Coordinates of C-alpha atoms (C1' of nucleotides) in Angstrom, one line a residue:
Chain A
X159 CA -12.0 -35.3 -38.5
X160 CA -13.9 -38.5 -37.5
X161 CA -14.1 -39.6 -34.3
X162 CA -12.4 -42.9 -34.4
X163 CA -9.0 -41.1 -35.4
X164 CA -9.5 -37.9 -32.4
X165 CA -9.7 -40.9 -30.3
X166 CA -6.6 -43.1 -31.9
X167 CA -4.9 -39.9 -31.8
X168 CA -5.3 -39.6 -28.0
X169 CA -4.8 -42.7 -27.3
X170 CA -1.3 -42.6 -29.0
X171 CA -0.5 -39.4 -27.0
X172 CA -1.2 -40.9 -23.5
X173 CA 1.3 -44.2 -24.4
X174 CA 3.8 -40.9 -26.1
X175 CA 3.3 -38.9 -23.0
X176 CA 3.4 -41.9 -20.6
X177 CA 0.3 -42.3 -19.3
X178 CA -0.1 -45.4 -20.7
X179 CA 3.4 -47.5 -19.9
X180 CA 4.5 -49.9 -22.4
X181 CA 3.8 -53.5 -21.5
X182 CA 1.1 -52.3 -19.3
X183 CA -3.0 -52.9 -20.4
X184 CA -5.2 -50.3 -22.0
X185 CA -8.0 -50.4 -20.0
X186 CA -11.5 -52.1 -21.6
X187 CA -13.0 -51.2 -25.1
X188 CA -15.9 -50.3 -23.1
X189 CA -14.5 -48.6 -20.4
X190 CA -13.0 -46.3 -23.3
X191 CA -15.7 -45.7 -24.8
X192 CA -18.0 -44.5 -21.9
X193 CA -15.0 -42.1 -21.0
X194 CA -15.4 -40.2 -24.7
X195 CA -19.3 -40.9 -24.6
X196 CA -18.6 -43.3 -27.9
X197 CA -20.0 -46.4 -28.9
X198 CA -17.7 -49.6 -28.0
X199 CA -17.5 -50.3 -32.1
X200 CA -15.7 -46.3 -32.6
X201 CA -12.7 -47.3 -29.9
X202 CA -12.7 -50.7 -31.5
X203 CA -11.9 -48.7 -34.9
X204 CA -9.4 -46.7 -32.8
X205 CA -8.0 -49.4 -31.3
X206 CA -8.1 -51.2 -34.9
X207 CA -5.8 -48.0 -36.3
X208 CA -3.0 -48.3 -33.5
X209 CA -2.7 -51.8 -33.8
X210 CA -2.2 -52.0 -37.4
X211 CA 1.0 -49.5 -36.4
X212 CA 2.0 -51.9 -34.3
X213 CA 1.6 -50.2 -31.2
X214 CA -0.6 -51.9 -29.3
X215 CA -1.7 -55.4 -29.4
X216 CA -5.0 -56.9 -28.7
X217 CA -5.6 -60.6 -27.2
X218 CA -9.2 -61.8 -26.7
X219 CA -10.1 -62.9 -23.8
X220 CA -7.4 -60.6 -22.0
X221 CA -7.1 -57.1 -23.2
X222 CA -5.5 -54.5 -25.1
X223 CA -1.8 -54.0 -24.5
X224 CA 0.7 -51.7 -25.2
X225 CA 4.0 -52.4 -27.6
X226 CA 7.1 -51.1 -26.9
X227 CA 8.0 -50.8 -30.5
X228 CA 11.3 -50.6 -31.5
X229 CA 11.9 -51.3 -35.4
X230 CA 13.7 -54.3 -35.4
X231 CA 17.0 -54.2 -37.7
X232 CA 18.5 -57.8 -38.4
X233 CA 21.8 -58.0 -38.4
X234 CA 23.1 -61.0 -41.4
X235 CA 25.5 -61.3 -43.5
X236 CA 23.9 -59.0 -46.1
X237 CA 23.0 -56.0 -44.2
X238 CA 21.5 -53.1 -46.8
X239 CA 19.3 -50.4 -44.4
X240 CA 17.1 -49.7 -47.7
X241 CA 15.8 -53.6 -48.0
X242 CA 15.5 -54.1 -44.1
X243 CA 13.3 -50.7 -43.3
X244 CA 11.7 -50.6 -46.9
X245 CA 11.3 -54.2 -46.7
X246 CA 9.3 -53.9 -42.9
X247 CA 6.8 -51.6 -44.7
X248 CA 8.4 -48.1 -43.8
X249 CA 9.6 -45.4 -46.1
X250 CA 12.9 -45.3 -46.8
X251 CA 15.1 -41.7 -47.2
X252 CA 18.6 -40.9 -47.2
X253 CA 20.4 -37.9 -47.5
X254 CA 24.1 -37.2 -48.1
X255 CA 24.6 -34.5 -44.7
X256 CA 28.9 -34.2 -45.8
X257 CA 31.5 -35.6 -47.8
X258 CA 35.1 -35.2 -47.3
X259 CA 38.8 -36.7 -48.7
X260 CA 40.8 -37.5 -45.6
X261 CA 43.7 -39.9 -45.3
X262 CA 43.6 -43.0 -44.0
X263 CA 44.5 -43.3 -40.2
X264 CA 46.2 -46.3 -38.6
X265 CA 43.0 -48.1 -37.4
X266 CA 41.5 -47.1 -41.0
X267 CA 44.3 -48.7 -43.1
X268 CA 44.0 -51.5 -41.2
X269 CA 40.0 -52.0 -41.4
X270 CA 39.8 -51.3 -45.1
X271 CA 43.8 -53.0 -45.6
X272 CA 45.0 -49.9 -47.9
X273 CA 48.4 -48.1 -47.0
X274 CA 48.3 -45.4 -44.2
X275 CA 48.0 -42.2 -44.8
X276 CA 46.2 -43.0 -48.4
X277 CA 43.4 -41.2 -49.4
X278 CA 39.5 -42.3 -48.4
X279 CA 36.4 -40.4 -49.2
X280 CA 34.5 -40.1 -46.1
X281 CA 30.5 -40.0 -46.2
X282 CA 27.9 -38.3 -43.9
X283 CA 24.7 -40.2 -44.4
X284 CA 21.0 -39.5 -42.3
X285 CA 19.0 -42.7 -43.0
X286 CA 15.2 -42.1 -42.4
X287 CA 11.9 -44.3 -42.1
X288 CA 8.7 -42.5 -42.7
X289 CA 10.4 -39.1 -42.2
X290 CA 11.6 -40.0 -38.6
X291 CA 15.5 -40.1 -38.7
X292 CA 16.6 -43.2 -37.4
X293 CA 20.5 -43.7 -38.4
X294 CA 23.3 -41.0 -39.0
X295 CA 26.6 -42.8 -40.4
X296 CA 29.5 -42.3 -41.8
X297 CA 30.8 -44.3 -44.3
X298 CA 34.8 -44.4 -45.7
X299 CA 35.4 -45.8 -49.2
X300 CA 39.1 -46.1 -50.7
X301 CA 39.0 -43.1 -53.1
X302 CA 41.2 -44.6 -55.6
X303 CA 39.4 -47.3 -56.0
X304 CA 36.1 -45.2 -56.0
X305 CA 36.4 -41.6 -57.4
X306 CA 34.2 -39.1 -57.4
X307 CA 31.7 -41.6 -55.2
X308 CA 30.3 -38.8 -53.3
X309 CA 29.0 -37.3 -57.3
X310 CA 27.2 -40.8 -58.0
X311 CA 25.8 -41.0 -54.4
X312 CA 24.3 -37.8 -54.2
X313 CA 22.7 -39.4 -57.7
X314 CA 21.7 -42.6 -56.2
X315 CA 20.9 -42.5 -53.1
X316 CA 22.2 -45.9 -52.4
X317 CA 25.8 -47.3 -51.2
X318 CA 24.7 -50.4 -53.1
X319 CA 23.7 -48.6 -56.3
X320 CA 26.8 -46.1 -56.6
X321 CA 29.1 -49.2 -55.7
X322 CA 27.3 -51.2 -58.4
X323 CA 28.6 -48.4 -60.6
X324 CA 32.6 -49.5 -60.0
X325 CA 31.5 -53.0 -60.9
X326 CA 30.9 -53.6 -57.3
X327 CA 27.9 -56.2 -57.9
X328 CA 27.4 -57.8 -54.0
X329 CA 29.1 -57.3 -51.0
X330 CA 28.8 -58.7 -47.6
X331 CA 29.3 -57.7 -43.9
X332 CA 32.3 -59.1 -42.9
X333 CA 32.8 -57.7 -39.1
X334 CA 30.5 -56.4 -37.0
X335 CA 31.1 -54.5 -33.8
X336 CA 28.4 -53.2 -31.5
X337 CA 28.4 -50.7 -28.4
X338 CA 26.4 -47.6 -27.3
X339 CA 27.1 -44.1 -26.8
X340 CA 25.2 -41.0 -25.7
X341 CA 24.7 -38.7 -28.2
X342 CA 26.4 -35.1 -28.6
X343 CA 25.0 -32.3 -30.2
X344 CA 26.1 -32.9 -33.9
X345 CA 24.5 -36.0 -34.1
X346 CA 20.9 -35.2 -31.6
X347 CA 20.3 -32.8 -33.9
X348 CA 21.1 -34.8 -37.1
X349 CA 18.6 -37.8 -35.8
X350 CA 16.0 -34.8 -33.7
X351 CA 16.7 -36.8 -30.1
X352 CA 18.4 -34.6 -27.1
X353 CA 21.9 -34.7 -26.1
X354 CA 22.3 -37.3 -23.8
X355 CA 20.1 -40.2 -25.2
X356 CA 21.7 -43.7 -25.9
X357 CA 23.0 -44.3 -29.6
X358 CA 23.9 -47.6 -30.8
X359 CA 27.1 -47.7 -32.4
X360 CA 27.4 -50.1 -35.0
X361 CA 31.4 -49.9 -36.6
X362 CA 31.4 -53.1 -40.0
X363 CA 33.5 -53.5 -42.7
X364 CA 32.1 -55.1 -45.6
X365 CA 33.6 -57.1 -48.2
X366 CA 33.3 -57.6 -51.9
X367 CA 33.2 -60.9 -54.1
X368 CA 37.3 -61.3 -53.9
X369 CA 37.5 -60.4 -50.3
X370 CA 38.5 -57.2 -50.7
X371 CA 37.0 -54.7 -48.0
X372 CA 35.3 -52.0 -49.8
X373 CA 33.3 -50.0 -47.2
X374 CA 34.0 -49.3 -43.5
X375 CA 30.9 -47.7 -41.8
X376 CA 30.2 -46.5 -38.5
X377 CA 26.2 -46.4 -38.1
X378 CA 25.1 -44.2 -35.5
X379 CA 21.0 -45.5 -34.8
X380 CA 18.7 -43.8 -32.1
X381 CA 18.2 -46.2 -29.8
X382 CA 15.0 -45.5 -28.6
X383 CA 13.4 -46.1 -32.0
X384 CA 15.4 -49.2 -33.0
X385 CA 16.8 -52.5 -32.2
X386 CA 19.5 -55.0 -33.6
X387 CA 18.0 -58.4 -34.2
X388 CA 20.8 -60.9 -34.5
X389 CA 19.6 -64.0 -36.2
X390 CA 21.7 -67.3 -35.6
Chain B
X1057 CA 36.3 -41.6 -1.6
X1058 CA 40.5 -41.0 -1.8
X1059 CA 41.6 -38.8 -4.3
X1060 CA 43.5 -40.7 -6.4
X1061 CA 40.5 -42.4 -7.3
X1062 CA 38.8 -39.4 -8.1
X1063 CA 41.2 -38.1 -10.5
X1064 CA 41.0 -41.7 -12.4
X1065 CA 37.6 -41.5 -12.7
X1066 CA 37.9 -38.0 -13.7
X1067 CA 40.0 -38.8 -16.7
X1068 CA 37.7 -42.3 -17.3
X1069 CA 35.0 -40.0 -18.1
X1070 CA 36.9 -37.5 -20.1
X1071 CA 37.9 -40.5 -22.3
X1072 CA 34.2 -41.9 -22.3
X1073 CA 32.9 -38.1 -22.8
X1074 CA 35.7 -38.2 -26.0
X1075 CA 37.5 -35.3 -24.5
X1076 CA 40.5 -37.4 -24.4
X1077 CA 40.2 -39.4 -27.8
X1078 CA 41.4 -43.1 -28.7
X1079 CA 44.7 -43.4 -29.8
X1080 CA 45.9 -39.8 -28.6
X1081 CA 48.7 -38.7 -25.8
X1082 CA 47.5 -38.0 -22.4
X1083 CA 48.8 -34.5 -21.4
X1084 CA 51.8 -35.5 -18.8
X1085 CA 51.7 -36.3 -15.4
X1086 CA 52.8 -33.1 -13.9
X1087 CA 50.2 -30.8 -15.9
X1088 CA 47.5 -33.4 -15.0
X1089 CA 48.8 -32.7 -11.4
X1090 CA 48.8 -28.9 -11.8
X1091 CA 45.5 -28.8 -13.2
X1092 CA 44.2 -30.8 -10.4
X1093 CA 46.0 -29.4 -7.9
X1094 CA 47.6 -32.7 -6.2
X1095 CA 51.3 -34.0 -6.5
X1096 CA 52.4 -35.9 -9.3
X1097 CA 52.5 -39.3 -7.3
X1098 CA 48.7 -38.9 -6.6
X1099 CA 48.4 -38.6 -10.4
X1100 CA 50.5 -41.7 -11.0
X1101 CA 48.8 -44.0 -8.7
X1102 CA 45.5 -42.9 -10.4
X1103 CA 46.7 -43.7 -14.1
X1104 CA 48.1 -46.8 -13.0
X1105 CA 44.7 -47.9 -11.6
X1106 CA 43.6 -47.0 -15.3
X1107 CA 47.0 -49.1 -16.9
X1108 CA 45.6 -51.8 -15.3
X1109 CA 42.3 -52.0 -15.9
X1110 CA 43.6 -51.5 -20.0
X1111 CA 42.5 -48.3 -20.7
X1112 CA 45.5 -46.3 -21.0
X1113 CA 49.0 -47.2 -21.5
X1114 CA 51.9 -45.3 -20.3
X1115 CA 55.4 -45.8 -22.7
X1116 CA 58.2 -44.3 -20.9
X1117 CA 60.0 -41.0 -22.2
X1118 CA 57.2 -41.1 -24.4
X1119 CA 53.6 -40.2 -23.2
X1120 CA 50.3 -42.2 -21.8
X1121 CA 48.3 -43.2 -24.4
X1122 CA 44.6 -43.8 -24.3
X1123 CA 43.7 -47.4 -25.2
X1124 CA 39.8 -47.5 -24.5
X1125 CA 39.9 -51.3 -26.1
X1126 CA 36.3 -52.5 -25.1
X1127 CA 36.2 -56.3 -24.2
X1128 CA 35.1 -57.8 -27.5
X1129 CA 32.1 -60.1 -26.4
X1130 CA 31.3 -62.4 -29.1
X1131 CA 27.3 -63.3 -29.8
X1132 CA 27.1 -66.4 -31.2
X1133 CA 25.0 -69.9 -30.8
X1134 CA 26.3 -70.5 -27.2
X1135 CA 26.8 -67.5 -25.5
X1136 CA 28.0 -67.8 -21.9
X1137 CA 29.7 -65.0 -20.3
X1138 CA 32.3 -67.2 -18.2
X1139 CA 33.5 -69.0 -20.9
X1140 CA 33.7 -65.8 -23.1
X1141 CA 35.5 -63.3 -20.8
X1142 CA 37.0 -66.3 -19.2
X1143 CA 38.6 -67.7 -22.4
X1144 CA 39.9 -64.5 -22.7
X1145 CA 41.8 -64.3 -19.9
X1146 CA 40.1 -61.9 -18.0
X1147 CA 39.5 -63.1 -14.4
X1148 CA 35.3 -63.9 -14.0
X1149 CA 33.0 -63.4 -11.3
X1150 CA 29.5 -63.1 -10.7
X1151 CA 27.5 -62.0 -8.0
X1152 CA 23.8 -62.4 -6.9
X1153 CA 22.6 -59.2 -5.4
X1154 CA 18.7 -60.1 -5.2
X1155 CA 16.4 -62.2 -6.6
X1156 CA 12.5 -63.1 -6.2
X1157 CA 9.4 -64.6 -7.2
X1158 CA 7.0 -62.8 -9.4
X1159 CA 4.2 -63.2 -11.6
X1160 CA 5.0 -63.9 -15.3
X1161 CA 3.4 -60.8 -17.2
X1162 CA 2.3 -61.1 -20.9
X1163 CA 5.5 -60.4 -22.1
X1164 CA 7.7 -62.7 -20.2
X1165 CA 4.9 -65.3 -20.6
X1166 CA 5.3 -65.4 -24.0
X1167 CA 9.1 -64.8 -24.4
X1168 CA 8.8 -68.1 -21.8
X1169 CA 5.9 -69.9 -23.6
X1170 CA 4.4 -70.5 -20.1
X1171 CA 1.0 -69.3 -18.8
X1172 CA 0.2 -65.7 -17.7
X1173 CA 0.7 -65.3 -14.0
X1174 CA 2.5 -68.3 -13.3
X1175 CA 5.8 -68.1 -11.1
X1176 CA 8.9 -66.8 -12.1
X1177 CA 12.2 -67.1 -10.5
X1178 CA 14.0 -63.4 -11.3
X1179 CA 17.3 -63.6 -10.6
X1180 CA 19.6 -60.5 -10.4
X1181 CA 22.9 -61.0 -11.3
X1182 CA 26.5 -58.5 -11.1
X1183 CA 29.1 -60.0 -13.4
X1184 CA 32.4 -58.7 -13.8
X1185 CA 35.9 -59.2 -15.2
X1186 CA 38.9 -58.2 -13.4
X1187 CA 37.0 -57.1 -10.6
X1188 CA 35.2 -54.3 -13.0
X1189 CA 31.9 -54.8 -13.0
X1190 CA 31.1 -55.5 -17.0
X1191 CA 27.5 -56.1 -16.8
X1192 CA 24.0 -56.2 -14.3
X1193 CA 21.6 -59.2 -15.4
X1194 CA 18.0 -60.2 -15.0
X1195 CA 17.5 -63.9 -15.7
X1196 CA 13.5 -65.0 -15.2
X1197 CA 13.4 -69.2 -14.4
X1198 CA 10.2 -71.1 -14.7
X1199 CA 9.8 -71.9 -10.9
X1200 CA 7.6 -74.6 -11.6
X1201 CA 10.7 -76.3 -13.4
X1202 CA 13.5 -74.6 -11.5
X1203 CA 12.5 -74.6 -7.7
X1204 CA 14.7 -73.0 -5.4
X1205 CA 16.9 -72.2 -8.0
X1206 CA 18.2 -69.1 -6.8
X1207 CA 19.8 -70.9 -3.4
X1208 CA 21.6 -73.3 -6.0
X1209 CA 22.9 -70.4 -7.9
X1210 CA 24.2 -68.6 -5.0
X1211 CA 26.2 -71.6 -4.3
X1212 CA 27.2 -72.4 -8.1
X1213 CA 27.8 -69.3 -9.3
X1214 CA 26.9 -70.2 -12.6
X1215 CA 23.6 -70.7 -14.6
X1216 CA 25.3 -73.1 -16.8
X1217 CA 25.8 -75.6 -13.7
X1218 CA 22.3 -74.6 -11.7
X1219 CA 20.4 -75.7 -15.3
X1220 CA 22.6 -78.7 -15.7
X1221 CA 21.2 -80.1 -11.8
X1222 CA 17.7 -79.5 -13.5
X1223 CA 19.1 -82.0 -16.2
X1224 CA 19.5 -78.8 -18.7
X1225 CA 22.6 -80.4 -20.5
X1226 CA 23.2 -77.7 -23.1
X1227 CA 21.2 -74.7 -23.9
X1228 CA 21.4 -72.6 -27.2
X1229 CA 20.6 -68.9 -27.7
X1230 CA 17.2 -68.6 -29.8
X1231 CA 16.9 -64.9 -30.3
X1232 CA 19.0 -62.0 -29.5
X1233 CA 17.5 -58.2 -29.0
X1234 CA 20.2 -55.4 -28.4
X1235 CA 19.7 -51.6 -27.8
X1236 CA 20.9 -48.8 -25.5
X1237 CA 19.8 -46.9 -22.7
X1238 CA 21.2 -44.5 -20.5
X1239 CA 21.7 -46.1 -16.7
X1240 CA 19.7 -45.0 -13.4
X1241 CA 20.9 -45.1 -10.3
X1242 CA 20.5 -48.4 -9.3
X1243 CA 22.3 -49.8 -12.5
X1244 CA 25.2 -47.0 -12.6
X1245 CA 25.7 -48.0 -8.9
X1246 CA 26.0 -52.0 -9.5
X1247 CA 28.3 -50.9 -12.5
X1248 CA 30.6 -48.3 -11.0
X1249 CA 29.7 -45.9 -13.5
X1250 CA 28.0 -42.5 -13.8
X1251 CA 24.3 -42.3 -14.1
X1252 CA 23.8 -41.4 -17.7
X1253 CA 26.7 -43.0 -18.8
X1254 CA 25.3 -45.5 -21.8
X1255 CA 24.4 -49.5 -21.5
X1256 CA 24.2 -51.5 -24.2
X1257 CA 20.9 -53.6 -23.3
X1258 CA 20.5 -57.6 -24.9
X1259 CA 17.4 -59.1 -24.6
X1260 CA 17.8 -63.2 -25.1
X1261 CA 16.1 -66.5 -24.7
X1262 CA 17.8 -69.3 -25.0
X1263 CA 16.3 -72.8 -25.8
X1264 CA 16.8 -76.7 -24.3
X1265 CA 17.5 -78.9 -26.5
X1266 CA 13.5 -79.7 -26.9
X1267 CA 13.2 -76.4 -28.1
X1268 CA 11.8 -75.4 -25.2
X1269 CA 12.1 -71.9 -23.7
X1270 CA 14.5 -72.1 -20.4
X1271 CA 16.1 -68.9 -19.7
X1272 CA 15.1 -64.9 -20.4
X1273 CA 17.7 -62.7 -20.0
X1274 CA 18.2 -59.2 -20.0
X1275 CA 21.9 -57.8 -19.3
X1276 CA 22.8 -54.5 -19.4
X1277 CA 26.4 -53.8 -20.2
X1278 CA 28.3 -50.8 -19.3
X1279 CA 28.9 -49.6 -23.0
X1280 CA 32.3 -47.6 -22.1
X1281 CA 34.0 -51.1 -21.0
X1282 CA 32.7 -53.9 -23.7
X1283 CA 31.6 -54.2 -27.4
X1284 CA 29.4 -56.9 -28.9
X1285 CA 30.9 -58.7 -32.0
X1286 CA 28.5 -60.2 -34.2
X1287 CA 29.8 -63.5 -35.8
X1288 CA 28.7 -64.1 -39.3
Chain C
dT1389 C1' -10.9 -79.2 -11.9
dT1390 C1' -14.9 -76.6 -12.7
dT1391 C1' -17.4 -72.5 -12.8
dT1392 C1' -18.1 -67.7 -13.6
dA1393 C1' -17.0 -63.2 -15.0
dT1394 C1' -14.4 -60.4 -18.1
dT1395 C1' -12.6 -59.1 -22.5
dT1396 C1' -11.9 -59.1 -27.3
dG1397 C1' -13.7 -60.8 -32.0
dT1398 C1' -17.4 -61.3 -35.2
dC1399 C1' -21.8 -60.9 -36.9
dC1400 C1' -26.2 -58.8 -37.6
dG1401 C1' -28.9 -54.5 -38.5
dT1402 C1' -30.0 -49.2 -38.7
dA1403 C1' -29.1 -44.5 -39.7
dT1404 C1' -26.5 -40.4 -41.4
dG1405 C1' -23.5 -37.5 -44.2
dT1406 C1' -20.7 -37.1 -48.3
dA1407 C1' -18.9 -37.7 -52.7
dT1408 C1' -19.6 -39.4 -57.5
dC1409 C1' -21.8 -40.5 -61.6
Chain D
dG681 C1' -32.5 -34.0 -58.8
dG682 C1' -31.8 -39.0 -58.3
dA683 C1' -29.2 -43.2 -57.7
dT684 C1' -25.4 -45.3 -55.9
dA685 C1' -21.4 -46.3 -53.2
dC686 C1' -18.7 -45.5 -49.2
dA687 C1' -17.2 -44.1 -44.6
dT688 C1' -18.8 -43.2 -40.2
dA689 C1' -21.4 -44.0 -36.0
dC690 C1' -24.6 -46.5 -33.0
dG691 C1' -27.0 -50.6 -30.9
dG692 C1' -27.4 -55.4 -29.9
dA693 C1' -26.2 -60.4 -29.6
dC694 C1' -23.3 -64.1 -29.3
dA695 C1' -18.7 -66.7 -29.8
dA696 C1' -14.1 -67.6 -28.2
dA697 C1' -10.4 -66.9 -25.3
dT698 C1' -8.7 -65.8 -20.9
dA699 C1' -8.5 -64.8 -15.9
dA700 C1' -10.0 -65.4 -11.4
dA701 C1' -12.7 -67.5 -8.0

DNA sequence: TTTTATTTGTCCGTATGTATC
DNA sequence: GGATACATACGGACAAATAAA
């Protein structure tokens, strides 16, 4: 392995393990490489490495400084988790954890305006970028209106695909509510965090071309690798 | 601390754990006694500090049943918290429970688009609704532009009327970063919550009407008592 | 405000090992 | 084997931006 990535590599532990805080200065390219007995041009390929990642950034003049990067996830009026983390460079995943028929519940029926007690298809999605999970959700469609949607999705691999299959051709995020949680064991080990750490828990309903709500999701994100951008 | 109190906060934390879920029955007063080992009255006085703070409601010959509605908070253009919580007619306050002068680091300086190093006001804030304490605030001034801010605010209680003696007339939100922790000590202790417990944390700047950076803000909101609700 | 030191960015060149044609 | 291209590593010099005196 060359030397430039041995020394990225433990570089990118020390900020991981904390030796180097976020926000804080690496110290000097040359004071780097002295301490691996480098030249200044290896860390500055190092360096190079970790700052295409994005996690640290170098200013002339002033130093080398570490990025507390969370991916940022906009929140607009077309929200689709494939185009915002595929769209940022990262590869996307998603796989189909569950998938149940349950009826509707009094705050359900009235989020998704069906009749309570009707029946909704309920989806367990993991959303991943670059292998790391980032989102576990669950997702309720009306399962008249959609049946056999857990089939297609397991097929597609995409909300907006499988709804484009019911003639579903845009829809758009018409409430948004936002909190945080800590996070029990179903879901730690779903996203790989321990129980305990802060989820953000994002609850929408999104709407079709007529109005009509056609998906109520409660997204689950780690919060330590993630943050909502809202754009005004 | 009486006991009354504890048991409410027991059964706050069983809601915010999700032992007790949204929407269900409380198990009745005298079992709740029992299991606590206190007379029923003790129990009554600590539900009804919960009734009033909304987060159960008790229906005679009927059951208590578990509310948890979080304060919708709105994130729009103009965000102030009085006028938000206020509007909804939730009794405001705010306290200032330190502030200081610092050195702008490289983030602040460019969230600020002033200099490195040059003075900033930091303003610690305690804001609550109905005497709960909804959410702890940083708020970093340009003290070049804002001098002795901090005594105005302790006297204005409000940011919106300590800008506008600065000739700040209106300022809009620019950008708005949300995620979640889990609160320390100090935090949990301002809030009146648990350490642990989750905050929902917004990062914002917010503009004059020069487009000029005038106030960086970072509040952290005790997650169990408020959601954000993203208007489209 | 000016000067000085520090730090990153860019350019030059040299040498070595490795893979490919 | 020989020629070529490429990545890696080292050394030096200077420019540009910044921080501190």
């Amino acid at each position: 392995m060359s030397l430039w990535r041995q020394i990225a590599d433990e570089i990118e532990q020390s900020i991981a393990r904390g030796t180097f805080q976020p926000g804080t200065r690496l110290p000097g390219e040359i004071e780097i490489a002295e301490r691996f007995g480098v030249n200044r041009h290896t860390v500055r390929r190092a360096i190079a490495a970790l700052a295409e990642r994005g996690m640290v950034r170098a200013e002339r003049g002033s130093g080398t400084f570490i990025e507390q990067r969370r991916i940022p996830y906009p929140i607009k009026q077309r929200t689709r988790f494939s185009e915002i983390i595929g769209g940022a460079g990262h590869a996307v995943g998603a796989r189909l954890t569950a998938s149940s028929v349950e009826a509707a519940d009094a705050t359900m029926a009235k989020r998704l305006k069906i009749k309570l007690g009707s029946k909704l298809l309920r989806l367990e999605l993991l959303r991943h970028a670059d292998r790391i999970p980032l989102c576990a959700a669950t997702t309720w469609l009306d399962a008249h209106r959609f049946p056999n949607a857990a089939a297609f999705y397991a097929a597609d691999r995409s909300i907006t695909r499988t709804l484009a299959r019911f003639g579903v051709r845009n829809y758009t995020r018409k409430s948004t509510h936002v909190t945080a949680e800590t996070a029990e064991a179903g879901d730690a080990g779903l996203l790989r965090i321990a129980v305990g750490r802060p989820l953000l828990v994002v609850n929408s309903v999104d709407i079709d071309e007529a109005d009509t709500p056609v998906l109520a999701t409660q997204a689950r994100f780690a919060a330590d690798r993630l943050e909502l951008v809202i754009d005004s």
